Protein backbone atom coordinates (compact mmCIF):
# COMPACT_ATOMS: atom_id res chain seq x y z
CA UNK A 1 48.79 -24.69 2.21
CA UNK A 2 46.21 -27.26 1.21
CA UNK A 3 42.50 -27.09 0.48
CA UNK A 4 39.56 -29.20 1.47
CA UNK A 5 37.21 -28.81 -1.49
CA UNK A 6 37.45 -29.37 -5.23
CA UNK A 7 37.32 -26.61 -7.82
CA UNK A 8 36.37 -26.63 -11.48
CA UNK A 9 36.78 -23.93 -14.13
CA UNK A 10 34.73 -23.03 -17.17
CA UNK A 11 36.23 -20.97 -19.96
CA UNK A 12 34.15 -17.87 -20.66
CA UNK A 13 36.78 -15.87 -22.57
CA UNK A 14 38.46 -15.96 -25.93
CA UNK A 15 41.72 -17.79 -26.47
CA UNK A 16 44.49 -16.57 -28.69
CA UNK A 17 44.60 -18.50 -31.96
CA UNK A 18 48.27 -19.44 -31.87
CA UNK A 19 49.61 -22.42 -29.98
CA UNK A 20 51.54 -22.07 -26.78
CA UNK A 21 50.31 -18.67 -25.66
CA UNK A 22 46.72 -18.32 -24.66
CA UNK A 23 44.93 -15.65 -22.70
CA UNK A 24 41.76 -16.84 -21.07
CA UNK A 25 39.23 -15.62 -18.58
CA UNK A 26 37.86 -18.30 -16.31
CA UNK A 27 35.08 -18.71 -13.81
CA UNK A 28 35.04 -20.86 -10.73
CA UNK A 29 32.15 -23.15 -9.86
CA UNK A 30 32.47 -23.86 -6.16
CA UNK A 31 31.41 -27.16 -4.67
CA UNK A 32 29.73 -27.20 -1.30
CA UNK A 33 28.16 -24.26 0.49
CA UNK A 34 29.21 -20.67 0.97
CA UNK A 35 31.54 -18.35 -0.95
CA UNK A 36 35.30 -18.49 -0.84
CA UNK A 37 38.09 -17.10 -2.96
CA UNK A 38 39.26 -19.21 -5.86
CA UNK A 39 42.95 -20.01 -5.99
CA UNK A 40 43.42 -17.68 -8.94
CA UNK A 41 41.72 -14.77 -7.21
CA UNK A 42 43.63 -15.39 -3.98
CA UNK A 43 46.98 -15.38 -5.77
CA UNK A 44 45.96 -12.31 -7.79
CA UNK A 45 44.90 -10.44 -4.64
CA UNK A 46 48.12 -11.34 -2.85
CA UNK A 47 50.17 -10.08 -5.81
CA UNK A 48 48.25 -6.79 -5.89
CA UNK A 49 48.70 -6.29 -2.15
CA UNK A 50 52.42 -7.14 -2.35
CA UNK A 51 52.84 -4.36 -4.92
CA UNK A 52 51.91 -1.94 -2.12
CA UNK A 53 54.42 -3.35 0.38
CA UNK A 54 55.82 -0.46 2.49
CA UNK A 55 58.91 0.85 0.74
CA UNK A 56 62.03 2.16 2.46
CA UNK A 57 63.05 4.22 -0.55
CA UNK A 58 60.81 5.80 -3.21
CA UNK A 59 61.18 4.55 -6.76
CA UNK A 60 63.39 6.75 -8.91
CA UNK A 61 61.90 6.07 -12.33
CA UNK A 62 58.18 6.63 -12.85
CA UNK A 63 58.25 4.56 -16.02
CA UNK A 64 58.99 1.37 -14.05
CA UNK A 65 56.05 0.39 -11.84
CA UNK A 66 56.32 -1.57 -8.61
CA UNK A 67 55.22 -5.20 -8.97
CA UNK A 68 54.03 -7.90 -6.59
CA UNK A 69 54.68 -11.57 -7.32
CA UNK A 70 53.31 -14.83 -5.91
CA UNK A 71 55.19 -18.06 -6.66
CA UNK A 72 53.06 -21.22 -6.50
CA UNK A 73 54.01 -24.87 -6.70
CA UNK A 74 51.43 -27.68 -6.43
CA UNK A 75 48.75 -25.17 -5.34
CA UNK A 76 50.93 -23.99 -2.41
CA UNK A 77 52.51 -20.55 -2.09
CA UNK A 78 56.29 -20.94 -1.97
CA UNK A 79 57.32 -17.34 -2.56
CA UNK A 80 56.01 -13.81 -2.00
CA UNK A 81 58.06 -11.05 -3.63
CA UNK A 82 57.77 -7.34 -4.27
CA UNK A 83 59.80 -4.72 -6.09
CA UNK A 84 62.52 -3.03 -4.09
CA UNK A 85 64.89 -0.22 -4.88
CA UNK A 86 66.92 -1.25 -7.96
CA UNK A 87 65.53 -4.80 -7.97
CA UNK A 88 62.35 -6.01 -9.66
CA UNK A 89 60.08 -8.63 -8.12
CA UNK A 90 60.94 -11.11 -10.88
CA UNK A 91 64.65 -10.60 -10.28
CA UNK A 92 64.19 -11.12 -6.53
CA UNK A 93 62.41 -14.41 -7.25
CA UNK A 94 65.26 -15.55 -9.51
CA UNK A 95 67.84 -14.71 -6.84
CA UNK A 96 65.98 -16.57 -4.10
CA UNK A 97 64.63 -19.60 -6.00
CA UNK A 98 66.87 -20.00 -9.06
CA UNK A 99 66.25 -23.25 -10.92
CA UNK A 100 63.70 -24.26 -8.26
CA UNK A 101 61.24 -22.07 -10.20
CA UNK A 102 60.96 -24.92 -12.72
CA UNK A 103 57.33 -26.07 -13.02
CA UNK A 104 56.09 -23.25 -10.76
CA UNK A 105 53.21 -20.90 -11.55
CA UNK A 106 53.88 -17.18 -11.19
CA UNK A 107 51.20 -14.54 -10.54
CA UNK A 108 52.30 -10.94 -11.23
CA UNK A 109 50.45 -7.73 -10.36
CA UNK A 110 51.60 -6.39 -13.75
CA UNK A 111 52.94 -7.92 -16.92
CA UNK A 112 56.67 -8.37 -16.20
CA UNK A 113 59.23 -6.48 -18.24
CA UNK A 114 61.45 -8.26 -20.78
CA UNK A 115 64.41 -8.19 -18.36
CA UNK A 116 62.52 -10.30 -15.83
CA UNK A 117 60.57 -12.36 -18.35
CA UNK A 118 63.63 -13.77 -20.12
CA UNK A 119 65.14 -15.04 -16.84
CA UNK A 120 61.83 -16.49 -15.63
CA UNK A 121 61.24 -18.31 -18.91
CA UNK A 122 64.80 -19.60 -18.80
CA UNK A 123 64.17 -21.03 -15.32
CA UNK A 124 61.45 -23.27 -16.77
CA UNK A 125 58.32 -21.97 -15.05
CA UNK A 126 55.15 -23.66 -16.27
CA UNK A 127 52.82 -20.65 -16.16
CA UNK A 128 53.08 -16.86 -15.96
CA UNK A 129 49.91 -14.91 -15.22
CA UNK A 130 49.54 -11.16 -14.81
CA UNK A 131 46.93 -8.55 -13.87
CA UNK A 132 45.45 -6.96 -17.04
CA UNK A 133 46.38 -3.36 -16.24
CA UNK A 134 49.38 -1.19 -16.99
CA UNK A 135 52.53 -3.35 -17.38
CA UNK A 136 55.72 -3.10 -15.32
CA UNK A 137 57.36 -0.96 -18.00
CA UNK A 138 54.51 1.57 -17.92
CA UNK A 139 52.47 2.41 -21.01
CA UNK A 140 50.07 4.63 -19.12
CA UNK A 141 49.83 8.21 -20.37
CA UNK A 142 48.87 11.04 -18.05
CA UNK A 143 45.97 11.80 -20.43
CA UNK A 144 44.70 10.53 -23.81
CA UNK A 145 46.31 13.54 -25.46
CA UNK A 146 49.42 13.58 -23.27
CA UNK A 147 53.02 12.96 -24.30
CA UNK A 148 53.73 9.82 -26.35
CA UNK A 149 54.63 6.54 -24.69
CA UNK A 150 58.42 6.42 -24.13
CA UNK A 151 60.39 4.53 -26.77
CA UNK A 152 61.84 2.27 -24.05
CA UNK A 153 58.35 1.04 -23.14
CA UNK A 154 57.57 0.29 -26.79
CA UNK A 155 60.83 -1.63 -27.26
CA UNK A 156 60.15 -3.56 -24.07
CA UNK A 157 56.66 -4.46 -25.31
CA UNK A 158 58.10 -5.78 -28.58
CA UNK A 159 60.74 -7.85 -26.77
CA UNK A 160 58.14 -9.18 -24.35
CA UNK A 161 55.86 -10.29 -27.18
CA UNK A 162 58.78 -12.04 -28.92
CA UNK A 163 59.71 -13.84 -25.71
CA UNK A 164 56.07 -14.79 -25.13
CA UNK A 165 55.61 -16.18 -28.65
CA UNK A 166 58.67 -18.42 -28.39
CA UNK A 167 58.21 -19.48 -24.78
CA UNK A 168 57.46 -22.97 -23.57
CA UNK A 169 55.88 -21.38 -20.53
CA UNK A 170 52.12 -20.82 -20.60
CA UNK A 171 51.87 -17.00 -20.49
CA UNK A 172 48.34 -15.86 -19.89
CA UNK A 173 45.87 -13.53 -18.27
CA UNK A 174 43.92 -15.28 -15.52
CA UNK A 175 41.11 -13.42 -13.83
CA UNK A 176 37.99 -15.01 -12.42
CA UNK A 177 34.65 -13.46 -11.62
CA UNK A 178 34.05 -13.71 -7.89
CA UNK A 179 31.78 -16.42 -6.54
CA UNK A 180 28.20 -15.16 -6.05
CA UNK A 181 27.93 -13.20 -2.82
CA UNK A 182 31.69 -13.17 -2.26
CA UNK A 183 32.15 -9.38 -2.26
CA UNK A 184 29.28 -8.89 0.18
CA UNK A 185 30.56 -11.72 2.38
CA UNK A 186 34.05 -10.19 2.57
CA UNK A 187 32.62 -6.77 3.41
CA UNK A 188 30.34 -8.14 6.15
CA UNK A 189 32.97 -10.31 7.80
CA UNK A 190 35.62 -7.59 7.55
CA UNK A 191 33.28 -5.10 9.20
CA UNK A 192 32.62 -7.55 12.04
CA UNK A 193 36.15 -8.95 12.48
CA UNK A 194 38.03 -8.67 15.78
CA UNK A 195 40.46 -6.06 14.45
CA UNK A 196 37.64 -3.73 13.40
CA UNK A 197 35.65 -4.22 16.60
CA UNK A 198 38.71 -3.34 18.72
CA UNK A 199 39.34 -0.20 16.68
CA UNK A 200 35.69 0.88 16.85
CA UNK A 201 35.60 0.34 20.63
CA UNK A 202 38.56 2.70 20.99
CA UNK A 203 37.40 5.31 18.48
CA UNK A 204 37.27 8.76 20.06
CA UNK A 205 34.79 10.10 17.50
CA UNK A 206 32.13 7.66 18.63
CA UNK A 207 31.91 5.88 15.28
CA UNK A 208 30.35 2.45 15.13
CA UNK A 209 32.25 -0.42 13.54
CA UNK A 210 30.04 -0.05 10.46
CA UNK A 211 30.76 3.68 10.15
CA UNK A 212 34.48 3.27 10.71
CA UNK A 213 34.62 0.38 8.24
CA UNK A 214 32.74 2.34 5.56
CA UNK A 215 35.22 5.22 5.87
CA UNK A 216 38.23 2.92 5.64
CA UNK A 217 36.81 0.89 2.76
CA UNK A 218 35.99 3.95 0.65
CA UNK A 219 39.43 5.44 1.24
CA UNK A 220 41.20 2.19 0.32
CA UNK A 221 39.07 1.66 -2.77
CA UNK A 222 39.91 5.12 -4.07
CA UNK A 223 43.63 4.56 -3.44
CA UNK A 224 43.69 1.05 -4.92
CA UNK A 225 41.71 2.13 -7.98
CA UNK A 226 44.47 4.62 -8.83
CA UNK A 227 47.03 1.81 -8.68
CA UNK A 228 45.23 -1.09 -10.36
CA UNK A 229 42.30 0.18 -12.42
CA UNK A 230 42.45 2.30 -15.57
CA UNK A 231 39.55 4.70 -15.38
CA UNK A 232 39.54 5.63 -19.05
CA UNK A 233 38.18 2.66 -21.02
CA UNK A 234 39.70 3.91 -24.30
CA UNK A 235 43.11 4.08 -22.62
CA UNK A 236 42.64 0.60 -21.18
CA UNK A 237 41.85 -0.80 -24.64
CA UNK A 238 44.96 0.89 -26.01
CA UNK A 239 47.18 -0.69 -23.33
CA UNK A 240 45.67 -4.15 -23.85
CA UNK A 241 46.20 -3.82 -27.60
CA UNK A 242 49.85 -2.83 -27.14
CA UNK A 243 50.26 -5.95 -24.96
CA UNK A 244 48.73 -8.01 -27.83
CA UNK A 245 45.58 -8.78 -25.84
CA UNK A 246 43.21 -7.54 -28.54
CA UNK A 247 40.82 -10.42 -27.84
CA UNK A 248 39.90 -8.79 -24.54
CA UNK A 249 39.09 -5.49 -26.23
CA UNK A 250 36.03 -6.98 -27.91
CA UNK A 251 32.65 -6.87 -26.19
CA UNK A 252 31.36 -8.46 -24.03
CA UNK A 253 34.83 -9.62 -22.91
CA UNK A 254 36.10 -6.09 -22.30
CA UNK A 255 33.17 -5.10 -20.06
CA UNK A 256 33.36 -8.40 -18.20
CA UNK A 257 37.09 -7.96 -17.69
CA UNK A 258 36.73 -4.46 -16.26
CA UNK A 259 33.86 -5.56 -14.02
CA UNK A 260 35.88 -8.48 -12.65
CA UNK A 261 38.90 -6.23 -12.05
CA UNK A 262 36.76 -3.75 -10.14
CA UNK A 263 35.24 -6.52 -7.99
CA UNK A 264 38.67 -7.87 -7.06
CA UNK A 265 39.85 -4.38 -6.07
CA UNK A 266 36.68 -3.92 -4.00
CA UNK A 267 37.48 -7.14 -2.13
CA UNK A 268 41.05 -5.99 -1.50
CA UNK A 269 39.74 -2.68 -0.13
CA UNK A 270 37.33 -4.48 2.19
CA UNK A 271 39.98 -6.85 3.54
CA UNK A 272 42.42 -3.98 4.12
CA UNK A 273 39.70 -1.90 5.80
CA UNK A 274 39.21 -4.72 8.31
CA UNK A 275 42.58 -3.78 9.88
CA UNK A 276 42.09 0.00 10.23
CA UNK A 277 45.00 2.34 10.71
CA UNK A 278 43.11 4.66 13.06
CA UNK A 279 44.39 4.57 16.68
CA UNK A 280 45.13 0.82 16.84
CA UNK A 281 48.27 -1.16 16.06
CA UNK A 282 50.32 -4.18 17.12
CA UNK A 283 51.96 -3.41 20.46
CA UNK A 284 54.29 -5.59 22.48
CA UNK A 285 53.27 -7.19 25.73
CA UNK A 286 55.73 -7.51 28.63
CA UNK A 287 58.08 -10.45 28.14
CA UNK A 288 57.82 -11.51 31.78
CA UNK A 289 55.86 -10.73 34.91
CA UNK A 290 59.02 -9.52 36.67
CA UNK A 291 59.25 -5.78 35.96
CA UNK A 292 63.04 -5.90 36.36
CA UNK A 293 63.22 -7.99 33.19
CA UNK A 294 61.20 -5.57 31.09
CA UNK A 295 64.23 -3.37 30.47
CA UNK A 296 66.12 -6.25 28.86
CA UNK A 297 66.30 -5.54 25.14
CA UNK A 298 64.58 -8.16 22.97
CA UNK A 299 66.77 -10.65 21.14
CA UNK A 300 65.34 -9.69 17.75
CA UNK A 301 63.94 -6.42 16.50
CA UNK A 302 60.30 -6.24 15.46
CA UNK A 303 58.96 -4.80 12.21
CA UNK A 304 57.31 -1.41 11.77
CA UNK A 305 53.58 -0.90 12.25
CA UNK A 306 53.17 -0.47 8.49
CA UNK A 307 54.86 -3.79 7.71
CA UNK A 308 53.02 -5.60 10.52
CA UNK A 309 49.67 -4.38 9.25
CA UNK A 310 50.59 -5.30 5.68
CA UNK A 311 51.49 -8.86 6.71
CA UNK A 312 48.30 -9.24 8.76
CA UNK A 313 46.24 -8.28 5.72
CA UNK A 314 48.12 -11.00 3.80
CA UNK A 315 46.91 -13.41 6.48
CA UNK A 316 43.36 -12.06 6.22
CA UNK A 317 43.38 -12.66 2.45
CA UNK A 318 44.48 -16.26 3.04
CA UNK A 319 41.59 -16.72 5.50
CA UNK A 320 39.08 -16.21 2.68
CA UNK A 321 40.43 -19.25 0.85
CA UNK A 322 39.52 -21.66 3.62
CA UNK A 323 36.95 -24.31 2.79
CA UNK A 324 35.15 -23.56 6.04
CA UNK A 325 33.63 -20.21 5.16
CA UNK A 326 29.94 -20.17 5.93
CA UNK A 327 27.67 -17.20 6.43
CA UNK A 328 24.02 -18.00 5.98
CA UNK A 329 21.81 -19.82 8.46
CA UNK A 330 21.22 -22.77 6.17
CA UNK A 331 24.91 -23.62 6.16
CA UNK A 332 26.47 -25.90 8.69
CA UNK A 333 29.38 -23.74 9.81
CA UNK A 334 28.92 -20.07 10.71
CA UNK A 335 32.61 -19.39 11.36
CA UNK A 336 35.06 -17.36 9.29
CA UNK A 337 38.37 -18.93 8.33
CA UNK A 338 41.78 -18.26 9.83
CA UNK A 339 44.87 -17.21 7.88
CA UNK A 340 48.54 -17.26 8.85
CA UNK A 341 51.78 -16.13 7.26
CA UNK A 342 55.32 -16.58 8.62
CA UNK A 343 58.17 -14.28 7.63
CA UNK A 344 61.80 -14.50 8.72
CA UNK A 345 63.95 -11.42 9.13
CA UNK A 346 67.51 -12.30 8.13
CA UNK A 347 70.60 -10.74 6.59
CA UNK A 348 70.51 -13.08 3.60
CA UNK A 349 67.02 -11.88 2.75
CA UNK A 350 68.23 -8.29 2.80
CA UNK A 351 70.82 -9.18 0.15
CA UNK A 352 68.28 -10.63 -2.29
CA UNK A 353 66.20 -7.48 -2.44
CA UNK A 354 63.35 -8.57 -0.19
CA UNK A 355 63.88 -5.85 2.37
CA UNK A 356 65.19 -8.26 4.97
CA UNK A 357 62.09 -10.51 4.89
CA UNK A 358 62.00 -14.06 3.59
CA UNK A 359 58.81 -16.12 3.40
CA UNK A 360 58.76 -19.20 5.62
CA UNK A 361 55.21 -20.35 4.95
CA UNK A 362 51.55 -19.45 4.80
CA UNK A 363 48.30 -21.30 5.26
CA UNK A 364 44.65 -21.29 6.16
CA UNK A 365 42.50 -23.71 8.15
CA UNK A 366 41.15 -26.63 6.13
CA UNK A 367 40.60 -30.35 6.23
CA UNK A 368 43.55 -32.66 5.42
CA UNK A 369 45.02 -32.46 1.92
CA UNK A 370 42.94 -34.21 -0.72
CA UNK A 371 39.70 -34.10 1.25
CA UNK A 372 36.41 -33.60 -0.53
CA UNK A 373 33.44 -31.58 0.67
CA UNK A 374 31.39 -33.28 3.46
CA UNK A 375 33.95 -36.08 3.78
CA UNK A 376 34.54 -34.95 7.37
CA UNK A 377 32.09 -33.54 9.96
CA UNK A 378 31.09 -29.91 9.54
CA UNK A 379 29.32 -29.19 12.83
CA UNK A 380 30.65 -26.62 15.30
CA UNK A 381 30.37 -26.41 19.08
CA UNK A 382 26.73 -25.29 18.90
CA UNK A 383 25.60 -28.84 18.09
CA UNK A 384 25.34 -31.44 20.85
CA UNK A 385 26.67 -34.43 18.92
CA UNK A 386 30.40 -34.27 19.75
CA UNK A 387 31.23 -37.13 17.39
CA UNK A 388 30.11 -35.05 14.42
CA UNK A 389 32.01 -31.88 15.25
CA UNK A 390 34.73 -30.68 12.90
CA UNK A 391 37.49 -29.56 15.30
CA UNK A 392 39.32 -32.88 15.61
CA UNK A 393 39.77 -33.07 11.84
CA UNK A 394 40.70 -29.53 10.82
CA UNK A 395 44.29 -28.55 10.07
CA UNK A 396 44.80 -25.10 11.58
CA UNK A 397 46.27 -22.19 9.62
CA UNK A 398 49.44 -22.19 11.73
CA UNK A 399 49.81 -25.95 11.23
CA UNK A 400 49.50 -25.65 7.45
CA UNK A 401 51.98 -22.76 7.39
CA UNK A 402 54.55 -24.82 9.32
CA UNK A 403 53.89 -28.11 7.51
CA UNK A 404 54.29 -26.64 4.04
CA UNK A 405 56.99 -24.12 4.90
CA UNK A 406 59.35 -23.15 2.14
CA UNK A 407 62.44 -23.15 4.34
CA UNK A 408 63.67 -23.95 7.82
CA UNK A 409 63.85 -21.34 10.58
CA UNK A 410 67.38 -20.51 11.71
CA UNK A 411 67.94 -19.82 15.42
CA UNK A 412 69.82 -16.62 14.60
CA UNK A 413 66.92 -14.94 12.78
CA UNK A 414 63.62 -13.45 13.82
CA UNK A 415 60.70 -15.63 12.75
CA UNK A 416 57.42 -13.72 12.80
CA UNK A 417 53.98 -15.36 12.76
CA UNK A 418 51.05 -13.19 11.66
CA UNK A 419 47.77 -14.97 12.40
CA UNK A 420 44.22 -13.61 12.28
CA UNK A 421 43.12 -15.39 15.45
CA UNK A 422 44.75 -15.99 18.82
CA UNK A 423 46.70 -19.30 18.64
CA UNK A 424 44.85 -22.15 20.34
CA UNK A 425 46.24 -24.73 22.78
CA UNK A 426 46.79 -27.20 19.93
CA UNK A 427 49.09 -24.79 18.06
CA UNK A 428 51.05 -23.21 20.94
CA UNK A 429 53.51 -26.15 21.36
CA UNK A 430 54.14 -26.20 17.59
CA UNK A 431 54.83 -22.47 17.52
CA UNK A 432 57.30 -22.75 20.38
CA UNK A 433 59.00 -25.84 18.95
CA UNK A 434 59.33 -24.37 15.45
CA UNK A 435 61.41 -21.44 16.71
CA UNK A 436 58.91 -18.62 16.21
CA UNK A 437 60.22 -15.50 17.95
CA UNK A 438 57.35 -13.04 17.35
CA UNK A 439 53.57 -13.47 17.21
CA UNK A 440 51.30 -10.78 15.79
CA UNK A 441 47.61 -11.40 16.48
CA UNK A 442 44.51 -10.26 18.36
CA UNK A 443 43.56 -11.73 21.73
CA UNK A 444 39.77 -11.78 21.69
CA UNK A 445 39.73 -15.51 22.48
CA UNK A 446 42.59 -15.45 24.97
CA UNK A 447 41.97 -17.53 28.14
CA UNK A 448 38.72 -18.95 26.78
CA UNK A 449 37.79 -22.62 26.92
CA UNK A 450 35.21 -23.52 24.30
CA UNK A 451 35.22 -27.24 25.00
CA UNK A 452 36.25 -28.48 21.55
CA UNK A 453 38.94 -25.82 21.28
CA UNK A 454 40.61 -23.73 23.99
CA UNK A 455 42.96 -20.74 24.19
CA UNK A 456 44.41 -21.16 27.68
CA UNK A 457 48.10 -21.69 26.85
CA UNK A 458 48.71 -18.49 24.92
CA UNK A 459 48.96 -16.30 28.03
CA UNK A 460 51.65 -18.56 29.49
CA UNK A 461 53.68 -18.82 26.29
CA UNK A 462 57.20 -17.74 27.31
CA UNK A 463 60.22 -16.65 25.32
CA UNK A 464 58.20 -15.30 22.39
CA UNK A 465 57.42 -11.63 21.87
CA UNK A 466 53.66 -11.08 21.53
CA UNK A 467 52.35 -8.12 19.58
CA UNK A 468 48.64 -7.71 20.24
CA UNK A 469 46.28 -5.59 18.17
CA UNK A 470 45.16 -2.79 20.46
CA UNK A 471 45.02 0.93 20.96
CA UNK A 472 48.19 2.93 20.34
CA UNK A 473 49.90 3.35 23.75
CA UNK A 474 50.78 6.97 22.87
CA UNK A 475 47.08 7.81 22.60
CA UNK A 476 45.98 5.56 25.45
CA UNK A 477 45.95 5.85 29.22
CA UNK A 478 46.47 2.09 29.43
CA UNK A 479 50.28 2.13 29.43
CA UNK A 480 52.63 0.58 31.98
CA UNK A 481 55.47 2.46 33.56
CA UNK A 482 57.92 0.70 31.27
CA UNK A 483 56.19 1.87 28.11
CA UNK A 484 54.60 -1.45 27.17
CA UNK A 485 51.02 -1.53 25.98
CA UNK A 486 48.65 -2.33 28.80
CA UNK A 487 45.43 -4.03 27.76
CA UNK A 488 42.10 -2.77 29.04
CA UNK A 489 40.19 -5.56 30.77
CA UNK A 490 37.70 -7.50 28.66
CA UNK A 491 34.87 -6.37 30.93
CA UNK A 492 35.76 -2.70 30.37
CA UNK A 493 35.97 -3.21 26.61
CA UNK A 494 32.63 -5.02 26.49
CA UNK A 495 30.99 -2.34 28.65
CA UNK A 496 32.22 0.43 26.34
CA UNK A 497 31.13 -1.51 23.26
CA UNK A 498 27.68 -2.09 24.80
CA UNK A 499 27.21 1.58 25.67
CA UNK A 500 28.17 2.65 22.16
CA UNK A 501 25.85 0.05 20.63
CA UNK A 502 22.90 1.18 22.79
CA UNK A 503 23.60 4.82 21.97
CA UNK A 504 23.64 4.20 18.25
CA UNK A 505 20.60 1.92 18.34
CA UNK A 506 18.74 4.66 20.18
CA UNK A 507 19.72 7.20 17.55
CA UNK A 508 18.53 4.88 14.81
CA UNK A 509 15.13 4.50 16.51
CA UNK A 510 14.42 8.25 16.70
CA UNK A 511 11.58 9.44 14.51
CA UNK A 512 12.72 11.70 11.66
CA UNK A 513 11.96 15.40 11.97
CA UNK A 514 9.30 16.45 9.49
């Protein structure tokens, strides 16, 4: 996963006075036009979202919190991990990567416990960053006057501080304020994305995309706030102090920290709301036109709707890192980025605590590695000058995910591609040749030829199971006799969307009753 624009950081926080350990808050100054997620915020968001990965078994001990972990090497994601039953995220990373963690940067959704920290430090990681909330070994009381913090949590905090003080690894708190306009940009593009439009078109309550999105976003923000934000500021200061982050308890750093944390959670809620759970899901298309072949069981099993949706939101987060994000009319490129993540489902992954999933690669669309802003054309297909259009130079999200994959794909395992946009003709041969067995996507651009880029090959892609974002077949009349999801025609969908839009516009134009 490479990027096409430079990034600089300015220190706006306090640093700890002693040597190797420093906790700093940084801000990103973006070059070029338009907002995008900084690397630090992208990795932080991914770690938070991984903490909420659908669990097969509930956790037994409330004192130990689930944790998400992103492993980064040379600015590329090489590992995504999450806590499983009896195995912490840090332990899962050790099992999978071992000594290959040397010189990597690790982004945790909580400060790791001493059990994980000692192994990670021993592996030689260069940097360990964590979200400034309640740590893995929880110090959060039910109320300010509730029962005391368990002795085990206090002992773990002491051991963690000792490990941190003597570590060669840079252990820090990295959290960046969002780029100006970033939160609004994410909300607007999530509300208008293909997944949301499809769900709004199929909504039985007659909600517009904006109304449906607002409901989903508010619900997610409330849920995520309970996980990642500490409502009581006094309690938050107490936890930071017990983690020896007293420098962040001093104003204005404390207020800035809490504001930045809230903004990041708001972005996560908006991205998650863009793939609503209401009515729609990823449903398999027929494998072949011959109905007699539809009863043939697939070679590999698919994942649950919950896992598929979770992985697609990972891809949507990656899309906001692309250097191509433009929103306003003055900017050259009005398109939103594309994100892709590839997971393999294998027996070896099940043994290392990753729930049967092993990361193959992830990426977003960008110019070739090392490119600087405006080094390549930025125009889209709306401009007439074909020589100055961007499409011949851009590395697609699927191409980046395959190029910088962390491992090879074995023929015996299911390899699942989650991509926020229908694969184009340029990527289809790569997907087939790489051994991808499942594709999860939407098909709003299917069978379209846009001149510079076309989507004609996807419909004829054979031997790969396609899971298209659409209405739940159980709640839909568009179901084939074999139980596969049948897709309403594009004309029917557009007609329904147009009727709903006219109806709501008419309601908005009514004079208020006095």
